Amino acid sequence: MNPKKAIPSFLFLFFCIVSQGQIDKNAPAVEADVVIYGGTSAAVIAAVQVKKMGKSVVVVSPDKHLGGLSSSGLGYTDTGNKSVIGGLARTFYQKIYNYYQEPSTWKWQDQDSYGNIGQGTPAIDGTQRTMWIFEPHIAEKVFEDFVSENQITVYRDEYLNRETGVKKTGNRISSITTESGLSFKAKVFIDATYEGDLMASAGVSYTIGRESCDTYKEQWNGVQPEVFHHSHHFGNLRISPYNTPGDPESGLLKGISTEAPGAKCDGDHRIQAYCFRVCMTRVKENRIPFEKPEGYDPEQYELLVRLYGKGWDETFNKFDPIPNLKTDTNNHGPFSTDYIGMNYEYPEADYQKRREIVKAHETYQKGLFYFMANDPRIPEKVRNAYNQWGLAKDEFADNGHWPYQIYVREARRMIGKYVMTEHEILGEKTVPDPVGMGSYTLDSHNVQRYITSEGYVQNEGDIGVHPDNPYRISLGSILPEQKECDNLVVPVAVSSSHIAFGSIRMEPVFMILAQSAATVAVMAIEQHKSVVQDLEYASLRKQLEADGQVLESASSQNH
């Protein structure tokens, strides 16, 4: 067995060793009805749906650990309106619930002491037998259960050769080849990556960054200076960006752009910030104290010192509780875990450059934790409190207890048959041919940190606009234009504007769209339609609803 294919030792281990142990890279291409590229939650759900519909499927995953953000720290689920989460997505959360019904799962606290606080919905829904808040390793177990129960073949640590690995015959992908030389053939392919790598390599149109407001006649797209919807900005604190406060000649503090931010509603190349959703605990027996990372640079955090000097203190506001006295720790405030402006190259970067960008984010975030726990310039009460926290010893054990997946909040977005915009999200425009629903806020994290005309530091790009009702997501948003590719479905890097993607980009929605994407693929094969865009919607809708997908809600029908 190729040691690169080594996988976690859960109950499915024997099956996966058998299925992957026979790999011969000189053998003919692996063939299946559907080939899925990606290791995200969407990749697993799409594979399950293909198998449930009786077709063969192979998952080609660049990741060793499956589940993407859902199993890599984002356990405080962005549910929105949970009533529109159906199908296999809901099954995932029901499987989470089942694990937490086992007393052995509650190792560091009992269930009663955990309580039942979630994000907009109770964490545990006993009536529906769903649980929306969970630990990373429990989520990974569920994804691996999906794989073993459905006997899904997964090729792990296999990266698409993005230069020459996608072969097309006319508008069709005929095969894909990974960097290790493995080739895969299918009737239909699904790109389930956050980055849209297969889509891009197949010659499908896409965009990166923010469109101008004029592009789709939107209000919340493009550059949005002086728009502060959350508390992730410097407001009127009048913090100097210079090494010597007030002296431009002394040079800029680290992490501040010298570029002008742009005029309101301008389009740009910038993307919202990334971070790791870190799992922390204060349980001494399960805690790994924060260590100084290699490359630690305390000068990176000078803005935070100045922020505390202005009286700011919301340090622990996004230490969101998950079971067993752990957290899903997210960015919060003007200066936090988001490494603003340091990811612009990521979507198009080669694999080595992406690794460097991810490593820089890891070093920044680990350094931030160490700085807050140890630097004497941090208020003593914050240092003392921070020193009670550390990484959870029983999470990500083979990765230094650090999450496997960085939060790629946005990368490439397809320009497909239908582009979702804020108009659809906010109920201002009727969506044709829905294949799923969303409900979360139009949510963009900060995009840049710049110097205002008054000479102070400021963040820009943090937007939060809540739709009144759940909204439909169009079939056309997961399909490329037929002239570009007619046997590819894209349920993650979907066709949408930047600001619309801010709502669509939630893990439950990716799972919903993945099930629908797989259904499109299988039904196109069953109906002998070589072009996925030719699938008749009425029959698709009938199948989706039969499989528990929610395509309408009482509130959305009024729009």
XYZ file of C-alpha atoms in Angstrom:
559
model
C 0.000 0.000 0.000
C 1.246 3.429 -0.877
C 1.988 5.097 2.498
C 0.485 8.330 1.167
C -2.879 6.612 1.297
C -2.729 5.937 5.043
C -5.979 6.929 6.735
C -7.380 7.271 10.274
C -7.986 4.072 12.227
C -11.745 4.120 12.494
C -13.966 1.052 11.977
C -13.829 1.482 8.199
C -10.042 1.042 8.113
C -10.010 -2.569 6.916
C -12.299 -1.860 3.990
C -10.309 1.130 2.840
C -6.996 -0.725 3.088
C -8.407 -3.484 0.913
C -9.935 -1.096 -1.613
C -6.840 1.063 -1.931
C -4.185 -1.559 -1.401
C -4.497 -2.806 -4.983
C -3.510 0.494 -6.601
C -1.281 -0.006 -9.638
C -0.312 3.280 -11.204
C 0.571 1.524 -14.454
C -2.926 0.102 -14.734
C -5.567 1.522 -17.096
C -7.654 4.448 -15.900
C -10.066 3.818 -13.060
C -13.594 4.009 -14.454
C -16.876 4.817 -12.731
C -20.216 6.288 -13.700
C -19.384 9.375 -11.633
C -16.002 10.645 -10.484
C -15.983 13.246 -7.702
C -12.944 15.429 -7.129
C -12.596 16.802 -3.610
C -12.546 15.749 0.030
C -15.126 18.185 1.397
C -18.439 17.429 3.045
C -19.963 17.935 -0.397
C -17.708 15.279 -1.918
C -18.828 12.646 0.591
C -22.521 13.500 0.342
C -22.414 13.468 -3.462
C -20.780 10.041 -3.415
C -23.403 8.658 -1.032
C -26.192 9.891 -3.277
C -24.654 8.311 -6.373
C -24.411 4.962 -4.591
C -27.939 5.218 -3.239
C -29.143 5.731 -6.810
C -27.377 2.581 -7.933
C -24.424 3.926 -9.892
C -20.702 3.467 -9.428
C -18.660 6.294 -7.965
C -15.073 7.090 -7.060
C -13.910 9.973 -4.868
C -10.528 11.468 -5.767
C -9.522 13.501 -2.739
C -6.529 15.796 -2.309
C -7.211 15.494 1.411
C -6.353 12.597 3.693
C -9.145 13.497 6.103
C -12.652 13.828 4.701
C -15.267 16.458 5.478
C -13.549 19.777 4.821
C -14.484 22.454 7.350
C -17.298 20.366 8.811
C -14.733 17.980 10.307
C -11.955 20.530 10.698
C -13.200 22.789 13.456
C -16.393 24.360 12.158
C -18.633 22.555 14.605
C -20.716 25.568 15.574
C -22.853 25.099 12.471
C -24.099 28.057 10.459
C -27.561 26.571 10.165
C -29.693 29.573 9.346
C -33.256 28.256 9.103
C -32.834 24.534 9.792
C -36.248 23.697 8.323
C -34.809 23.967 4.808
C -31.938 21.557 5.531
C -33.188 18.221 4.223
C -32.011 15.064 2.511
C -28.574 13.670 3.245
C -27.492 16.938 4.850
C -30.079 16.386 7.544
C -29.009 12.746 7.757
C -25.492 13.953 8.584
C -26.783 15.961 11.548
C -28.965 13.028 12.621
C -25.883 10.801 12.666
C -24.138 13.430 14.783
C -27.112 13.256 17.165
C -26.830 9.478 17.389
C -23.184 9.650 18.444
C -24.039 12.101 21.198
C -26.735 9.768 22.503
C -23.924 7.387 23.472
C -22.752 8.125 27.042
C -19.175 7.278 26.059
C -19.111 10.297 23.717
C -19.415 12.637 26.696
C -15.887 12.222 28.041
C -15.108 15.658 29.508
C -18.574 16.748 30.605
C -22.022 15.256 30.907
C -24.734 16.136 28.462
C -26.841 17.992 31.010
C -24.021 20.403 31.825
C -23.454 21.133 28.135
C -26.843 22.776 27.820
C -28.477 23.334 24.457
C -27.275 26.612 23.008
C -26.634 26.768 19.265
C -26.386 29.384 16.564
C -29.925 30.541 15.923
C -31.334 27.125 16.786
C -30.950 24.755 19.750
C -27.815 22.654 19.474
C -29.759 19.452 20.115
C -33.198 18.898 18.593
C -34.596 15.834 20.304
C -37.838 15.905 18.332
C -36.101 15.804 14.956
C -33.165 13.791 16.354
C -30.629 16.215 14.938
C -27.602 17.848 16.522
C -26.119 20.964 14.979
C -23.104 21.580 17.249
C -20.332 18.981 17.460
C -16.658 18.128 17.888
C -14.387 17.739 14.831
C -13.536 14.080 15.393
C -17.205 13.149 15.714
C -17.946 14.810 12.368
C -15.070 12.933 10.762
C -16.415 9.660 12.147
C -19.760 10.391 10.513
C -18.171 11.079 7.133
C -16.119 7.896 7.404
C -19.277 6.006 8.385
C -20.871 7.277 5.179
C -17.877 5.949 3.236
C -17.785 2.504 4.864
C -21.549 1.955 5.000
C -21.878 2.734 1.296
C -18.625 0.994 0.266
C -17.333 4.119 -1.439
C -13.854 3.940 -2.950
C -11.758 6.951 -1.963
C -8.320 7.782 -3.369
C -6.728 10.051 -0.763
C -3.860 12.515 -1.056
C -4.365 12.636 -4.807
C -4.013 16.101 -6.322
C -5.405 16.906 -9.747
C -2.737 17.750 -12.304
C -4.119 21.198 -12.988
C -1.853 21.873 -15.975
C -2.366 18.814 -18.166
C -4.525 16.435 -16.133
C -7.939 17.268 -17.555
C -8.558 15.741 -20.986
C -11.574 16.856 -22.977
C -13.198 15.589 -26.123
C -15.116 18.530 -27.474
C -17.098 19.918 -24.543
C -16.772 16.742 -22.470
C -14.244 15.781 -19.847
C -12.998 12.365 -20.928
C -10.545 11.787 -18.066
C -8.681 13.411 -15.221
C -5.163 12.552 -14.032
C -3.593 13.310 -10.678
C -0.047 14.435 -10.052
C 0.890 10.903 -9.024
C -0.166 9.608 -12.449
C -3.498 7.984 -11.586
C -6.185 8.517 -14.227
C -9.960 8.401 -13.866
C -12.722 8.176 -16.460
C -16.413 8.835 -15.921
C -19.615 9.695 -17.692
C -20.105 12.677 -15.365
C -17.643 14.504 -13.115
C -18.394 16.532 -9.983
C -16.062 19.252 -8.680
C -16.586 19.308 -4.914
C -13.527 21.405 -4.006
C -13.628 24.759 -2.260
C -11.223 26.103 -4.884
C -13.008 24.940 -8.046
C -9.817 23.331 -9.355
C -11.433 20.775 -11.680
C -13.860 23.360 -13.001
C -11.060 25.791 -13.802
C -8.822 23.151 -15.370
C -11.729 22.064 -17.566
C -11.920 25.525 -19.104
C -15.127 26.639 -17.382
C -15.508 30.388 -16.865
C -15.102 31.694 -13.348
C -14.389 34.834 -11.386
C -12.369 35.763 -8.299
C -12.920 38.725 -6.019
C -15.771 41.187 -5.828
C -17.901 42.320 -8.712
C -18.845 45.971 -8.904
C -22.334 46.872 -7.781
C -23.143 47.639 -11.406
C -22.336 44.123 -12.614
C -25.540 42.627 -11.227
C -27.173 45.843 -9.954
C -26.428 44.877 -6.349
C -26.152 47.069 -3.278
C -23.750 45.035 -1.134
C -21.141 43.871 -3.617
C -17.821 45.549 -4.413
C -15.824 47.768 -2.083
C -17.876 48.928 0.920
C -15.833 51.510 2.854
C -17.374 52.892 6.041
C -19.952 50.075 6.097
C -19.784 48.368 9.482
C -22.362 45.617 9.940
C -20.584 43.701 12.676
C -18.015 44.682 15.286
C -14.995 43.642 13.233
C -13.720 47.159 12.558
C -11.722 49.918 14.245
C -14.650 52.356 14.166
C -13.725 55.728 15.627
C -10.884 54.458 17.796
C -8.418 56.516 15.714
C -5.594 53.985 15.865
C -2.431 54.948 14.023
C -1.111 52.497 11.425
C 2.486 53.661 11.788
C 5.360 52.171 13.774
C 5.624 55.451 15.636
C 2.052 56.587 16.136
C 1.245 59.571 13.942
C 4.556 59.462 12.044
C 4.256 58.157 8.442
C 8.033 58.373 8.078
C 8.447 55.621 10.692
C 6.874 53.026 8.404
C 3.723 50.934 8.536
C 2.821 48.292 11.048
C 2.630 44.806 9.587
C -0.570 43.653 7.928
C -1.723 47.041 6.647
C -2.039 47.700 2.924
C -0.520 50.754 1.264
C -3.080 50.526 -1.550
C -6.104 52.781 -1.679
C -9.191 50.790 -0.703
C -11.151 51.786 -3.800
C -14.364 53.725 -4.199
C -17.697 52.437 -2.936
C -19.106 49.699 -5.152
C -15.921 49.262 -7.183
C -15.108 45.705 -8.163
C -11.699 44.340 -7.188
C -9.497 41.244 -7.054
C -9.620 40.905 -3.278
C -11.242 38.028 -1.383
C -12.528 37.759 2.160
C -10.079 36.654 4.825
C -9.293 33.081 5.816
C -8.545 31.596 9.243
C -8.504 28.242 10.991
C -11.489 27.314 13.142
C -9.445 26.158 16.112
C -10.728 23.682 18.700
C -9.702 24.812 22.192
C -10.319 23.575 25.713
C -9.647 24.564 29.327
C -9.734 20.980 30.599
C -6.223 20.553 31.951
C -6.031 16.840 31.165
C -6.993 17.507 27.546
C -5.171 20.793 26.970
C -2.032 21.495 24.945
C -0.657 24.920 26.010
C -0.042 27.453 23.263
C 3.531 27.237 22.022
C 5.685 29.765 20.231
C 5.601 28.777 16.534
C 8.630 28.737 14.299
C 8.742 32.111 12.559
C 7.002 33.876 15.451
C 7.016 37.642 14.976
C 5.485 39.668 17.820
C 5.545 42.792 15.647
C 2.631 41.314 13.705
C 0.372 41.940 16.691
C 1.147 45.568 17.543
C -2.293 46.654 16.353
C -3.838 44.386 18.961
C -1.789 46.066 21.697
C -3.031 49.467 20.540
C -6.571 48.134 20.388
C -6.455 47.050 24.027
C -4.935 50.425 24.815
C -8.154 52.019 23.569
C -10.217 49.970 26.001
C -11.405 47.248 23.633
C -12.043 43.902 25.327
C -14.143 41.355 23.473
C -11.412 38.739 23.475
C -13.514 35.675 24.166
C -16.738 36.536 22.328
C -16.270 33.886 19.626
C -15.078 31.016 21.774
C -18.290 29.262 20.827
C -19.001 26.212 23.015
C -19.152 22.744 21.513
C -19.538 19.511 23.495
C -16.965 18.237 25.967
C -15.868 21.687 27.145
C -14.323 22.657 23.833
C -14.751 25.564 21.455
C -15.142 26.333 17.800
C -13.019 29.503 17.909
C -13.705 32.036 15.176
C -12.520 35.500 14.239
C -13.961 38.348 16.283
C -13.243 42.049 16.473
C -10.996 44.483 14.574
C -7.880 42.337 15.019
C -8.268 38.607 15.429
C -7.678 35.240 13.768
C -8.547 36.391 10.226
C -5.272 37.062 8.412
C -6.696 39.921 6.386
C -5.299 40.509 2.913
C -2.887 37.581 2.933
C -4.877 35.151 0.783
C -5.386 37.005 -2.488
C -3.086 34.673 -4.432
C -4.552 31.483 -2.993
C -7.302 30.649 -5.539
C -4.988 30.597 -8.558
C -1.763 29.575 -6.793
C -0.064 26.265 -7.515
C -0.086 23.660 -4.776
C 3.271 24.648 -3.328
C 2.314 28.315 -3.142
C -1.004 27.386 -1.516
C 0.855 25.378 1.106
C 3.027 28.398 1.816
C -0.032 30.633 2.180
C -1.714 28.122 4.483
C 1.457 27.802 6.544
C 1.714 31.587 6.867
C -1.852 31.662 8.183
C -1.056 28.890 10.638
C 2.056 30.693 11.890
C 0.137 33.957 12.223
C -2.697 32.348 14.178
C -0.495 30.215 16.431
C 1.658 33.261 17.038
C -1.411 35.295 17.947
C -2.453 32.757 20.567
C 1.053 32.644 22.038
C 1.267 36.436 22.012
C -2.040 36.839 23.841
C -1.064 34.289 26.455
C 2.461 35.573 27.071
C 3.276 39.086 25.903
C 3.405 41.555 28.821
C 1.791 44.240 26.656
C -1.463 42.268 26.706
C -3.591 43.183 29.747
C -2.836 40.851 32.627
C -6.431 39.684 33.025
C -6.518 38.686 29.341
C -3.182 36.880 29.584
C -4.288 35.020 32.685
C -7.538 33.970 31.058
C -5.856 33.008 27.786
C -3.358 30.837 29.605
C -6.219 28.669 30.791
C -6.894 27.704 27.169
C -5.023 25.438 24.793
C -5.478 23.122 21.849
C -7.653 20.067 22.446
C -5.387 17.034 22.816
C -8.006 14.624 21.467
C -8.530 16.503 18.186
C -6.367 16.408 15.031
C -3.895 14.123 16.803
C -1.851 13.430 13.660
C -1.555 17.144 12.825
C -0.203 18.617 16.047
C -3.824 19.128 17.229
C -4.237 21.811 14.572
C -7.170 21.743 12.089
C -6.525 19.955 8.808
C -8.367 22.459 6.623
C -8.039 26.231 6.476
C -11.341 28.077 6.118
C -11.439 28.850 2.412
C -14.381 31.196 2.704
C -14.212 32.072 -0.960
C -11.945 31.254 -3.898
C -13.029 30.791 -7.504
C -16.716 31.087 -8.323
C -18.090 29.606 -11.519
C -19.878 31.773 -14.066
C -22.479 29.212 -15.071
C -25.921 28.951 -16.595
C -27.445 31.020 -13.780
C -25.680 33.468 -11.492
C -27.102 33.784 -7.983
C -27.022 37.379 -6.703
C -28.214 39.286 -3.663
C -31.556 39.755 -5.430
C -32.331 36.042 -5.164
C -31.016 35.817 -1.611
C -33.108 38.757 -0.413
C -36.258 37.544 -2.147
C -36.307 40.321 -4.732
C -36.164 37.919 -7.660
C -37.824 34.547 -8.232
C -35.413 31.669 -8.674
C -36.174 29.168 -11.438
C -35.655 25.423 -11.079
C -34.517 25.192 -7.430
C -32.271 22.310 -6.331
C -31.939 23.387 -2.714
C -32.452 26.250 -0.337
C -30.345 28.566 1.783
C -31.215 31.002 4.532
C -28.036 32.391 6.087
C -27.029 36.037 6.228
C -25.200 37.655 3.315
C -21.953 37.306 5.226
C -18.550 38.504 4.075
C -15.578 38.738 6.396
C -13.148 41.623 6.043
C -11.339 41.861 2.735
C -8.655 44.467 3.381
C -6.971 46.561 6.086
C -6.001 50.035 4.888
C -5.197 53.613 5.887
C -8.071 56.084 5.910
C -7.785 59.576 4.457
C -7.492 60.812 8.067
C -4.445 58.618 8.601
C -5.920 55.850 10.772
C -6.182 52.107 10.309
C -9.465 50.585 9.189
C -10.888 47.271 7.960
C -13.191 46.948 4.983
C -15.434 44.283 3.502
C -17.294 42.920 6.527
C -20.932 42.708 5.482
C -23.944 41.112 7.152
C -27.424 41.466 5.647
C -30.074 38.991 6.744
C -32.722 37.740 4.288
C -36.264 37.825 5.591
C -36.982 34.299 4.378
C -35.220 31.203 3.068
C -34.401 31.380 -0.630
C -34.196 28.943 -3.528
C -30.901 28.061 -5.221
C -31.127 27.517 -8.961
C -30.113 24.386 -10.857
C -28.282 26.683 -13.254
C -25.948 27.813 -10.481
C -24.325 24.356 -10.280
C -24.096 23.833 -14.036
C -21.512 25.323 -16.422
C -22.538 26.672 -19.761
C -22.969 23.696 -22.089
C -20.524 25.128 -24.637
C -17.791 25.033 -21.991
C -18.416 21.630 -20.412
C -21.418 19.325 -20.677
C -20.593 16.583 -18.177
C -19.536 18.532 -15.086
C -21.542 19.626 -12.034
C -20.169 22.128 -9.487
C -21.959 22.216 -6.094
C -19.364 24.178 -4.058
C -17.653 26.805 -6.241
C -21.131 27.687 -7.465
C -22.152 30.345 -9.934
C -22.846 33.382 -7.793
C -21.742 36.907 -7.074
C -19.329 37.546 -4.215
C -21.990 38.789 -1.850
C -24.503 36.059 -2.705
C -21.816 33.471 -2.092
C -21.493 34.985 1.383
C -24.786 33.299 2.204
C -24.558 30.185 0.022
C -21.092 29.220 1.318
C -22.365 27.419 4.424
C -21.531 23.762 4.993
C -25.167 22.547 5.186
C -25.864 24.241 1.838
C -22.809 22.634 0.236
C -24.129 19.233 1.333
C -27.603 20.044 0.005
C -26.238 21.121 -3.370
C -23.932 18.096 -3.479
C -26.847 15.697 -3.178
C -28.638 17.551 -5.957
C -25.502 17.580 -8.110
C -25.165 13.815 -7.745
C -28.824 13.373 -8.605
C -28.332 15.424 -11.770
C -25.353 13.268 -12.701
C -27.118 9.949 -12.157
C -30.366 10.947 -13.834
C -28.490 12.239 -16.871
C -26.792 8.842 -17.131
C -30.028 6.926 -16.592
C -31.869 8.946 -19.220
C -28.977 8.546 -21.667
C -28.472 12.267 -21.817
C -24.813 12.914 -22.546
C -25.343 16.588 -21.744
C -26.190 17.271 -18.095
C -27.711 20.612 -19.063
C -30.379 18.733 -21.047
C -31.876 17.034 -18.001
C -35.572 17.824 -17.715
C -36.224 19.702 -14.493
C -39.651 18.279 -13.607
C -38.290 14.737 -13.319
C -35.259 15.993 -11.389
C -37.453 17.824 -8.926
C -39.598 14.750 -8.379
C -36.488 12.721 -7.492
C -35.049 15.416 -5.224
C -38.264 15.715 -3.242
C -38.573 11.932 -3.001
C -35.099 11.929 -1.453
C -36.030 14.516 1.166
C -34.623 17.668 -0.375
C -36.464 20.867 0.606
C -37.119 23.035 -2.438
C -39.806 25.321 -1.080
C -40.734 26.750 2.285
C -43.963 28.385 3.313
C -42.255 31.753 3.674
C -40.296 31.542 0.413
C -43.436 30.799 -1.617
C -44.539 34.377 -1.052
C -41.541 35.692 -3.004
